[in-house]
XYZ file of C-alpha atoms in Angstrom:
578
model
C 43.078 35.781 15.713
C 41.849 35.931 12.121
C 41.877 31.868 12.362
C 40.066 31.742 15.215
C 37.126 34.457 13.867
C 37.337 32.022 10.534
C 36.020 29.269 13.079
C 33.601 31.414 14.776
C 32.139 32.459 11.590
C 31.682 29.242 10.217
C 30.443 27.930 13.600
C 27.137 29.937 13.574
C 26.792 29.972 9.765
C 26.780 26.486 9.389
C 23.667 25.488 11.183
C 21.947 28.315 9.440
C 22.560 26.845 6.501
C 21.934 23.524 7.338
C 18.632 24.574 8.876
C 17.170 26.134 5.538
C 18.712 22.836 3.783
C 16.567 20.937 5.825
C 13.405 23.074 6.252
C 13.783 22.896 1.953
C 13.933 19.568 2.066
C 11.215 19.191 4.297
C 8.728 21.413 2.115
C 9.991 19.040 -0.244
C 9.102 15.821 0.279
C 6.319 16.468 2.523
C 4.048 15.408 0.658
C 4.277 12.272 -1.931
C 1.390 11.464 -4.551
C 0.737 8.247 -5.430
C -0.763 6.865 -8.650
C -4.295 5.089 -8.002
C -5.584 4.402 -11.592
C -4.695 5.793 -15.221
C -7.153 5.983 -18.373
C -6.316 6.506 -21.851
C -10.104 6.677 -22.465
C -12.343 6.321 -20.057
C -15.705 3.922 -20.456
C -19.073 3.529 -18.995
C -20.580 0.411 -17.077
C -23.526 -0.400 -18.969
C -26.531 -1.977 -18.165
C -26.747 -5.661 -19.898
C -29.767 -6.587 -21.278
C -31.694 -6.078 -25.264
C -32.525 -2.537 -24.208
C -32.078 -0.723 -28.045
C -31.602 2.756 -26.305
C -28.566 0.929 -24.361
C -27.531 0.081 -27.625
C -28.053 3.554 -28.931
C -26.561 5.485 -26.140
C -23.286 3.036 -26.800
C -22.895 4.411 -30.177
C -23.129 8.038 -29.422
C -21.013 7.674 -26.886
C -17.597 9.559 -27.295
C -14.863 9.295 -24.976
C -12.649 12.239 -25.770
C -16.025 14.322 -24.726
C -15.752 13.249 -20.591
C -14.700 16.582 -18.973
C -14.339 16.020 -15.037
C -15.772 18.775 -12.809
C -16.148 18.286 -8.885
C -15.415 15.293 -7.180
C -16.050 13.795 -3.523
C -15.219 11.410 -1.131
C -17.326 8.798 1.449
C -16.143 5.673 2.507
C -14.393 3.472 -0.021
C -16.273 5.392 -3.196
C -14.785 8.329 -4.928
C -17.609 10.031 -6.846
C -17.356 13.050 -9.833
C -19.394 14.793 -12.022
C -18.665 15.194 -15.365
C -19.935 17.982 -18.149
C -22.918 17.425 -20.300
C -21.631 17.429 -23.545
C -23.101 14.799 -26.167
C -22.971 10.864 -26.258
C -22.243 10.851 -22.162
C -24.651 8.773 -20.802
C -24.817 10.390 -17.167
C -23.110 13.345 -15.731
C -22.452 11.271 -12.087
C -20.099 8.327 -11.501
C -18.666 6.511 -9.023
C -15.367 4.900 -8.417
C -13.761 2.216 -5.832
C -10.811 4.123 -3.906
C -9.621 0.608 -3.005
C -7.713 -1.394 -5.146
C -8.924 -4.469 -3.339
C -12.295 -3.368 -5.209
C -10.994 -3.576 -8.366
C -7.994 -5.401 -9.849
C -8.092 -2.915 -12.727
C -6.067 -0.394 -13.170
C -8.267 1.650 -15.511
C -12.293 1.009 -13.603
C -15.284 1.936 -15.611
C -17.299 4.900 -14.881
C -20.398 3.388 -13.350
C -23.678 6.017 -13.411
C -24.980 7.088 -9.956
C -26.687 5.918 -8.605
C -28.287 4.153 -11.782
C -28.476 4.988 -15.401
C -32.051 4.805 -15.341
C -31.580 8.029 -13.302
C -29.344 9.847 -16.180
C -31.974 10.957 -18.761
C -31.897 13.769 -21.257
C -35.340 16.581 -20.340
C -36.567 14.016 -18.117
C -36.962 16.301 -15.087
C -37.900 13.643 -12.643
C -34.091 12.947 -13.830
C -30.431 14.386 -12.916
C -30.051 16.360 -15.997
C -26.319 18.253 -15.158
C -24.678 17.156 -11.816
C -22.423 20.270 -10.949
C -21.327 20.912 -7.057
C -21.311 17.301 -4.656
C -20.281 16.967 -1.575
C -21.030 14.175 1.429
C -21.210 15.190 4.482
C -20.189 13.250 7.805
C -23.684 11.354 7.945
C -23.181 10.112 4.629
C -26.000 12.372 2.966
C -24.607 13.320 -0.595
C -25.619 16.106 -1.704
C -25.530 16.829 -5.629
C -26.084 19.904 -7.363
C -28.478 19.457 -10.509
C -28.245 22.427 -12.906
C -30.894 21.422 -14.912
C -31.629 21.306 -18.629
C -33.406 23.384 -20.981
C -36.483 22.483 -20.237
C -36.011 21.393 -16.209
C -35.676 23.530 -13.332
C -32.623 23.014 -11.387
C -32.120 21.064 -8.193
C -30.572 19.556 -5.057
C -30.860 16.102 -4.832
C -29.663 14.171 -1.553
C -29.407 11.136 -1.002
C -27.942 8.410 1.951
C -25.304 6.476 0.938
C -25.871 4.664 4.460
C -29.288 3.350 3.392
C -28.069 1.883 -0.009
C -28.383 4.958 -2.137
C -32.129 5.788 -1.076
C -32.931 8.800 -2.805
C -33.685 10.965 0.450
C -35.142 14.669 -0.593
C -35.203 16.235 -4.042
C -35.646 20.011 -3.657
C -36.195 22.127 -6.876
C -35.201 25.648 -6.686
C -38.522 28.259 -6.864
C -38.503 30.958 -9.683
C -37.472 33.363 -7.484
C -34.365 31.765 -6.028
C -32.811 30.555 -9.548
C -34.452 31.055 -12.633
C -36.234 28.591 -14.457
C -34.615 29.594 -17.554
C -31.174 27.824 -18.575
C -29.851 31.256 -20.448
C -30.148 33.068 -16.944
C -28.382 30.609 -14.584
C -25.480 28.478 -14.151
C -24.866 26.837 -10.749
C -21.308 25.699 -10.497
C -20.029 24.984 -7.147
C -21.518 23.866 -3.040
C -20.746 23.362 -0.011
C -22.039 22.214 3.493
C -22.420 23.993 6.749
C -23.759 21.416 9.472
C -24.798 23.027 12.599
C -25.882 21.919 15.485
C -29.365 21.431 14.272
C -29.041 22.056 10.625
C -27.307 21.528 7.166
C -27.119 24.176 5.190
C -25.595 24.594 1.893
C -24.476 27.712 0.524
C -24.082 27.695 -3.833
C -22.788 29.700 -6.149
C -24.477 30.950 -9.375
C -21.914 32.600 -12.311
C -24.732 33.965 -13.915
C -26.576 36.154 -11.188
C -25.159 38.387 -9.318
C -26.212 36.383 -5.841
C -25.530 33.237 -3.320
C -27.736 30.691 -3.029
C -28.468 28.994 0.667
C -30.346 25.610 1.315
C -31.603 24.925 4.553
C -32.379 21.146 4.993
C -34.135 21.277 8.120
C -36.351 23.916 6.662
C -36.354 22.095 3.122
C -36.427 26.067 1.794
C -33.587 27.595 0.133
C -33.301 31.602 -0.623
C -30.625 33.982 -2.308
C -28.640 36.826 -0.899
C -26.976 39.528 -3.236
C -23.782 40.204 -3.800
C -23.599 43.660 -6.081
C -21.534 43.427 -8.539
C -19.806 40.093 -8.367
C -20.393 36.745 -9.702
C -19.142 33.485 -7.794
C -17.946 30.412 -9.715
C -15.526 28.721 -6.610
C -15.934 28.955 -2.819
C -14.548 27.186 0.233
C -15.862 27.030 3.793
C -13.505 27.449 6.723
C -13.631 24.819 9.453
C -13.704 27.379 12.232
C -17.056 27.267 14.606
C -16.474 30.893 15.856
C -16.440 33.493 13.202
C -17.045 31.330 10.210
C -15.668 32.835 6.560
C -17.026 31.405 2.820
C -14.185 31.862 0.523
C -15.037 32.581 -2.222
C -13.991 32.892 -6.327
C -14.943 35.315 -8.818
C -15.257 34.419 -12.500
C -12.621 35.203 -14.463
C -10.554 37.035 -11.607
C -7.753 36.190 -9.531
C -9.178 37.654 -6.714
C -10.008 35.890 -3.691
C -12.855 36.997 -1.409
C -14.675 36.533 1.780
C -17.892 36.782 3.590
C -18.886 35.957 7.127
C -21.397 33.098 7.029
C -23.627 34.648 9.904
C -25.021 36.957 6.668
C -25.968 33.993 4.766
C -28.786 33.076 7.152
C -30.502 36.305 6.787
C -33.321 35.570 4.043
C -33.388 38.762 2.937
C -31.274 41.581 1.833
C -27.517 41.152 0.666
C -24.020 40.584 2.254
C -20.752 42.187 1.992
C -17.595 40.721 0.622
C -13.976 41.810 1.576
C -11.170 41.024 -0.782
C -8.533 38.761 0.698
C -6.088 38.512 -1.799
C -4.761 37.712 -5.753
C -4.085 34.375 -6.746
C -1.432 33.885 -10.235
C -4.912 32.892 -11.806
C -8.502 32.578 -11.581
C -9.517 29.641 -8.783
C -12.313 27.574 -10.069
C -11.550 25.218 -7.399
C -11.263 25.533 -3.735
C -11.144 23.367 -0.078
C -10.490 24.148 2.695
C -8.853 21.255 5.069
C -9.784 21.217 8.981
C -5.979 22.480 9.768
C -7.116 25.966 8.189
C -4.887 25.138 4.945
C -6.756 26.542 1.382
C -5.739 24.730 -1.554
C -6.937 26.369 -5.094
C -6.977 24.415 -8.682
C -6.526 27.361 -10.809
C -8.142 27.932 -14.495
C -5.325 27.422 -16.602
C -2.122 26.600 -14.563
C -0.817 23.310 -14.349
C 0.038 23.887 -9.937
C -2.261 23.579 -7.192
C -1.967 26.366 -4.634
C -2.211 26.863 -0.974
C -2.415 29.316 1.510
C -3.336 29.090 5.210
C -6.457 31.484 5.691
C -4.726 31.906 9.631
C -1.966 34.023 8.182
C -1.751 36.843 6.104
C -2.529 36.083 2.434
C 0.782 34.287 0.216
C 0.051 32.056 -2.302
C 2.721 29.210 -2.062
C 3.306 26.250 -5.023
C 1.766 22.944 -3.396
C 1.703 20.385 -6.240
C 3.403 21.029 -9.768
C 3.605 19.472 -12.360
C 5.146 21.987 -15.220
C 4.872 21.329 -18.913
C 3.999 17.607 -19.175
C 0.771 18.437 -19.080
C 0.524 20.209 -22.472
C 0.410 24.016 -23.609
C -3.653 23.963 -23.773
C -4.362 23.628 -19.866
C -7.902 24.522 -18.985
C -8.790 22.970 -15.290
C -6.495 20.748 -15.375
C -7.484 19.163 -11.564
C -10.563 18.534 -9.185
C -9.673 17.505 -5.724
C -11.484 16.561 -3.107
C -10.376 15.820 1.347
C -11.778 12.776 2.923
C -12.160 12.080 6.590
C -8.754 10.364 7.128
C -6.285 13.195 6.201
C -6.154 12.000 2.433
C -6.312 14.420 -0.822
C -7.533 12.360 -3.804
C -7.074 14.192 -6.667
C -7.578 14.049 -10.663
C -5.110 15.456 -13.529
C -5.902 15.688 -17.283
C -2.850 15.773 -19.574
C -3.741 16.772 -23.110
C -0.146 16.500 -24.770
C -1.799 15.441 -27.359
C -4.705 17.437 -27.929
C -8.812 17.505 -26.913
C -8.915 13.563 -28.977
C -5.949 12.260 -27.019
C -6.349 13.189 -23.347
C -5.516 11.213 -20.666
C -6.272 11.125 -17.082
C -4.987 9.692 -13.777
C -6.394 9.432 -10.194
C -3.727 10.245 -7.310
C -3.706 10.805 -3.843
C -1.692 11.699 -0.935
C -1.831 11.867 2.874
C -1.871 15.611 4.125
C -2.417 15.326 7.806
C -5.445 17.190 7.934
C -9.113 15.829 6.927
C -12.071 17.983 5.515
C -13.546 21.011 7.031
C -16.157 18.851 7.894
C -14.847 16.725 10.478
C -14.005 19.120 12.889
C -18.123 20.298 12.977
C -19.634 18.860 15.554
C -22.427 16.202 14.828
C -26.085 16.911 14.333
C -27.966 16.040 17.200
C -31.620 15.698 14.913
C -32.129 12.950 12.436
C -33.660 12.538 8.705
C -36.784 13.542 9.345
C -38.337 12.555 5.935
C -38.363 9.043 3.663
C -38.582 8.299 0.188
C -42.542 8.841 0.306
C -42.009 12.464 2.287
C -39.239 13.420 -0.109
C -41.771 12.725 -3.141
C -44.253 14.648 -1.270
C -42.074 17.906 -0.608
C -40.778 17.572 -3.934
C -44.418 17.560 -5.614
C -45.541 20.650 -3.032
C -42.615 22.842 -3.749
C -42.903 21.909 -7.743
C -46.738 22.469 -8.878
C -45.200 21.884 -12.243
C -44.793 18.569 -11.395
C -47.741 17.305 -9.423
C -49.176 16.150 -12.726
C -46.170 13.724 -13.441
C -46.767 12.563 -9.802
C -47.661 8.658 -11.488
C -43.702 8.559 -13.546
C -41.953 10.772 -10.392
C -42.787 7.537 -7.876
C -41.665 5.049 -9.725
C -38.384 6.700 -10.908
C -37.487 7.149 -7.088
C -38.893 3.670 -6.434
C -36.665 1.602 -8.724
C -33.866 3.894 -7.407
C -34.554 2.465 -4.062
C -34.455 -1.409 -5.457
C -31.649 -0.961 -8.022
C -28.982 -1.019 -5.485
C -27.843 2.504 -6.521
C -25.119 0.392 -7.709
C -26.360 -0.748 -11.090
C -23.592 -2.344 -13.099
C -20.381 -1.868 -10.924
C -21.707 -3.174 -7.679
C -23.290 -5.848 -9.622
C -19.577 -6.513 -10.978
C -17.766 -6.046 -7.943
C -20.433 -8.158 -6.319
C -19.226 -11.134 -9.034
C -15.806 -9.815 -8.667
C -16.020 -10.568 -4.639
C -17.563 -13.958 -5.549
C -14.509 -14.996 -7.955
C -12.076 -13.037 -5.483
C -13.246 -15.249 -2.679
C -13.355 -18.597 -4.676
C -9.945 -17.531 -5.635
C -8.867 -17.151 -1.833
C -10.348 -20.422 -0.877
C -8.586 -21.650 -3.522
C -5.412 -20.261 -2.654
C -5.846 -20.983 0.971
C -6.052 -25.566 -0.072
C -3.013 -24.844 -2.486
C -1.125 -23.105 0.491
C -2.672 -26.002 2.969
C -1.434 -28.644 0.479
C 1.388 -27.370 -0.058
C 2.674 -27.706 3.730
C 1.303 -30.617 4.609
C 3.184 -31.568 1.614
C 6.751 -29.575 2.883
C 5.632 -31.034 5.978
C 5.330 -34.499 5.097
C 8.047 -34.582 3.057
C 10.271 -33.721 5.925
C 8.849 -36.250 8.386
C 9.839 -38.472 5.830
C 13.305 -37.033 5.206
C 13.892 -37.205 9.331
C 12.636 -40.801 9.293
C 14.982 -42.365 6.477
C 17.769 -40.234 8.050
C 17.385 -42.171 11.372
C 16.608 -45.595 9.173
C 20.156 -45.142 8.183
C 21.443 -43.945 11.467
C 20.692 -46.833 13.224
C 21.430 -49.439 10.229
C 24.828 -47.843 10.113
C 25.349 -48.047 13.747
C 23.707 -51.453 13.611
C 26.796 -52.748 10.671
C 29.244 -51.257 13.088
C 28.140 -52.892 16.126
C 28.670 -56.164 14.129
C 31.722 -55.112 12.678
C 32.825 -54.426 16.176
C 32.012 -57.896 17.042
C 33.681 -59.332 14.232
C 36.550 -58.284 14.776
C 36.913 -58.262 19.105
C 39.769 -60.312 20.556
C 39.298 -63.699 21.933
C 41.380 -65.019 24.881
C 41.826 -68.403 23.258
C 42.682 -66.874 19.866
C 46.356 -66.830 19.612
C 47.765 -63.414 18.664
C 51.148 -62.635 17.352
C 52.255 -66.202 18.029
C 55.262 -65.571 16.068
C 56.521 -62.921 18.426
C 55.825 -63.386 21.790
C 56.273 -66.537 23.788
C 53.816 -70.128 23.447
C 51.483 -70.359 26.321
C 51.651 -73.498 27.408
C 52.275 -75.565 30.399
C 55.879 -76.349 29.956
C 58.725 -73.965 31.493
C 60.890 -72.748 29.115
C 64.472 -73.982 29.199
C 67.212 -71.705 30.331
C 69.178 -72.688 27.409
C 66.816 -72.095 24.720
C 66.381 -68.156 24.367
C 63.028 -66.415 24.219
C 61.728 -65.074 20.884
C 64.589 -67.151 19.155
C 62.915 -65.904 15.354
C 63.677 -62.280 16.193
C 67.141 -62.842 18.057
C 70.501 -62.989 15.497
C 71.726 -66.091 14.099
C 74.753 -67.793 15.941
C 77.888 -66.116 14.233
C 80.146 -68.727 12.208
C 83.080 -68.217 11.004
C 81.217 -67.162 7.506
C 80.325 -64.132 9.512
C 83.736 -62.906 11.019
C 84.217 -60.878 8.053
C 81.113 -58.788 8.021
C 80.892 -58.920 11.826
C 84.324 -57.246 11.470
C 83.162 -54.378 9.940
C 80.512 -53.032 12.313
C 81.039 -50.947 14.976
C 82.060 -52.493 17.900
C 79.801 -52.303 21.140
C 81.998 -51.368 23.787
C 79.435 -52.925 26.053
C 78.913 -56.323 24.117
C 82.622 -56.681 23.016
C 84.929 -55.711 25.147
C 87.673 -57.567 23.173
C 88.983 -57.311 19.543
C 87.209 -59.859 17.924
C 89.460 -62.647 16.330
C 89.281 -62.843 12.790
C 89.805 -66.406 10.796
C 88.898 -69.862 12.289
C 91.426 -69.827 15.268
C 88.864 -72.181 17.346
C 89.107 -74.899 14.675
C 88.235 -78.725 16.462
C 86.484 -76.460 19.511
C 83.461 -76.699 20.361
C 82.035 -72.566 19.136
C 81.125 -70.347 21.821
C 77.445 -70.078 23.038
C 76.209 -66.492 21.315
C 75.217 -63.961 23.712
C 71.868 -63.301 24.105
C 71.677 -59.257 23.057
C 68.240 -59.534 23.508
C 68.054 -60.547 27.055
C 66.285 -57.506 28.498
C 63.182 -57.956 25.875
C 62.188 -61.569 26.974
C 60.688 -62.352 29.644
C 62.638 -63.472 32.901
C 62.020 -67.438 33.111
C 59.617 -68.010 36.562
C 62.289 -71.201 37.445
C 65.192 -73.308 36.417
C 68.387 -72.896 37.085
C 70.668 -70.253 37.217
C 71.445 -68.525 34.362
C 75.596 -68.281 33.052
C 77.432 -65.533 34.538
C 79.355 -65.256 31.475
C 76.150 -64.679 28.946
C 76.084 -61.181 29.624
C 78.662 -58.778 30.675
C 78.254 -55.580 33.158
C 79.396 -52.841 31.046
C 82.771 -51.566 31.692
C 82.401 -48.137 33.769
C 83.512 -45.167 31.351
């Protein structure tokens, strides 16, 4: 009995156990980074050309200084801001996602979408690229927090329409202030309606969220009392709609329905949701419902799935190889085909030694802005508009109307691509003289195999038929005549004549008459009892007689004469009946 509850017990534990094994291992190895690119130090395309303030801007530059920020995804092009801190050149980049781009493993930063666009209290400029995102259209949207001296902005352009700078809106006084001590915008993202994009941005330094309606081309603030935003994340849900959001220097984690956002006046209310290990200056939201939060000084990404009750759960880790000084360690960003690139900073060995490293992985789920449904209006402005709106909602400007136009007009021409596409367009050119190239040696080189068989085939059957061709005459060489007498020493002559019965066939291989010389040896055989039938007589007792005619032992091997007479009775004896 106690055997038989043994069995039961282990019967129902078993799969239990299995069951978590597997569910562990699951959780496990769901999900599997890859390395895309690594960078000791990272480096700049520059322009070429005699320019001395290329020159200059190449000796103040100072790689340890590139901090990465936010980053986004469109297409084949990764793209990240980067803090303004001196010697960097531009606070926007770009980057392949495709290795077939680039054969490097460490790319350049190339400036987006030129670095004629990247210049220090030149407000017609991008002075401090914070927030981007791209939305499904391929409108990317870049938050511009300004400079000392320049307002702060939203510039959008269409990556569709080779980088055309599409609307530049500059926030009034009343929205964000004008004054760099007094704001700080850190963080956007999009909400694409039906017949809108909006975009809803955080500001650490009032107490307020800031909303951007691009139909409109108007943006306005709503307070939040007591709280100041750094991170926030959009749900994908059409129905109810929630903006995550982050509050600096708290683990908390709040929300807000986005139905308040659209009122332009007044404030909205903010629930807390729940308390992350640390303080989330990073947040997304992919279109399965699944947060995942980069937090301040942690070296994991979290997750949590905003359809369940809040539990913060270990997504990505990677533990102490990162070094003991970890300030935002990652920036992440979802594409539209389920992948999560993602960026990691390792500063084992300090601020002058950090390195970095681009990875990705596939998590089933794209960004929150796939599942909205498409905008049914189109871009209802071009370049010339865009400089127009930009000039009416900036009086400060209208009297730098004459520099503004051609800044967004050699935008337009340069390609938005400036050095990078100009060396990926070269690096295409070599790639594809290198695959025609490769293409003739691979052609060559079977014709060649090809060839070379045929030919190996061909002597083969050259020495097929030359060896059959030997043996045929080998063959013939060596056939059999009928007039070619064969073993004429054994058998009988052909001739004419009849053979004598008293001359025995095949004489040469028949025994010699005995003589008397022989009696003796003949005397010590054995005795055929059909042949001899008598004791022969030793001695010469037949002396003066004629000698007996020998007996033919070989008579049944000859041939039986065709005529003549009779042969003697006597020449062979029947053999005596045992």
């Amino acid at each position: 009995m106690s055997l038989h509850l043994g069995c039961q017990s282990s019967s129902t534990m078993s799969p239990f156990v299995a069951a978590i094994f597997l569910v562990g291992l699951c959780l496990t190895n769901a999900i599997n980074f890859t390395t895309v690119y690594e960078w000791e130090k990272f480096d700049f395309v520059w322009p070429s050309g005699a320019d001395s303030s290329i020159g200059q801007l190449k000796y103040e530059y100072k790689p340890h200084n590139v901090f990465l920020r936010h980053m986004a995804v469109f297409g084949e092009r990764l793209f990240l801001s980067l803090n303004k801190n001196s010697g960097n050149p531009a606070t926007l980049v770009w980057l392949p996602t495709s290795v077939t781009w680039c054969t490097c493993t460490s790319p350049k930063l190339a400036p987006f979408p030129s670095l004629d666009l990247h210049k220090t209290d030149n407000c017609e400029t991008i002075q401090e690229a914070r927030g981007i995102e791209t939305d499904p259209d391929g409108r990317f949207w870049v938050l511009d927090n300004g400079s000392r001296i320049c307002p702060s902005k939203i510039w959008i352009f269409n990556l569709l329409k080779n980088d055309k700078t599409e609307r530049v809106h500059q926030f009034p006084r009343y929205v964000v202030s004008h004054s760099d001590e007094n704001r700080n915008l850190r963080d956007i993202v999009l909400d694409k309606t039906t017949d809108d994009s909006l975009a809803y941005i955080t500001d650490s330094e009032s107490e307020q969220i800031v909303v951007y309606s691009r139909k409109l081309d108007k943006s306005w603030s709503l307070t939040t009392p007591e709280k100041t935003w750094v991170s926030l994340a959009l749900s994908p849900k059409r129905e109810a709609r929630q903006l995550f959001l982050g509050e600096d220097n708290s683990k908390e984690l709040y929300s807000m329905s986005v139905s308040e956002l659209k009122n332009e006046d007044g404030s909205a209310a903010v629930k807390l949701v729940g308390e992350f290990a640390e303080s989330p200056f990073r947040m997304v939201i992919d279109s399965a419902n699944v947060l995942y939060a980069a937090l301040l000084r942690e070296s994991y990404i979290s997750q949590w799935n905003i359809s369940e009750p809040f539990r913060e759960h270990r997504f990505y880790e990677v533990g102490s190889s990162l070094g003991s000084e970890v300030y935002q360690p990652f920036t992440f960003a979802l594409d539209t085909n389920g992948t999560l690139w993602m960026t990691q900073r390792n500063q084992t060995g300090g601020w002058s030694n950090t390195r970095h490293k681009l990875i990705k992985a596939a998590v089933g789920a794209s960004s929150y802005l796939s599942s909205t449904p498409k905008a049914s209006t189109t871009p209802r402005v071009n370049v010339n508009e865009a400089t127009t709106e930009v000039v009416k909602s900036t009086p400060t400007l209208k009297s730098k109307i004459g520099t503004l136009r051609p800044a967004l007009i050699s935008n337009e021409t340069s390609g938005g691509c400036a050095g990078l596409a100009e060396d990926y367009r070269k690096s295409q050119s070599l790639n594809k003289i290198k695959s025609i190239l490769i293409c003739l040696l691979v052609c060559c080189l079977v014709l060649s195999c090809t060839a070379i068989a045929w030919l190996t085939l061909r002597m083969r059957r050259m020495q097929t038929s030359l060896s059959r061709f030997s043996m045929d005459n080998n063959r013939a060489e060596m056939s059999v005549f009928p007039e070619d007498p064969v073993y004429d020493d054994v058998g009988p002559e052909n001739s004419n004549e009849e053979a004598t019965p008293d001359e025995p066939l095949y004489a040469e291989v028949g025994p010699e008459p005995l003589t008397s010389a022989d009696h003796e040896y003949a005397s010590a055989r054995t005795p055929s009892p059909v042949l001899f039938e008598e004791p022969l007589r030793l001695g010469n007792t037949n002396a003066g007689k004629k000698p007996l005619e020998p007996e033919n032992i070989y008579d049944d091997v000859g041939p039986e004469p065709s005529s003549g007479p009779s042969r003697n009775q006597n020449s062979v004896r029947k053999p005596t009946e045992r």
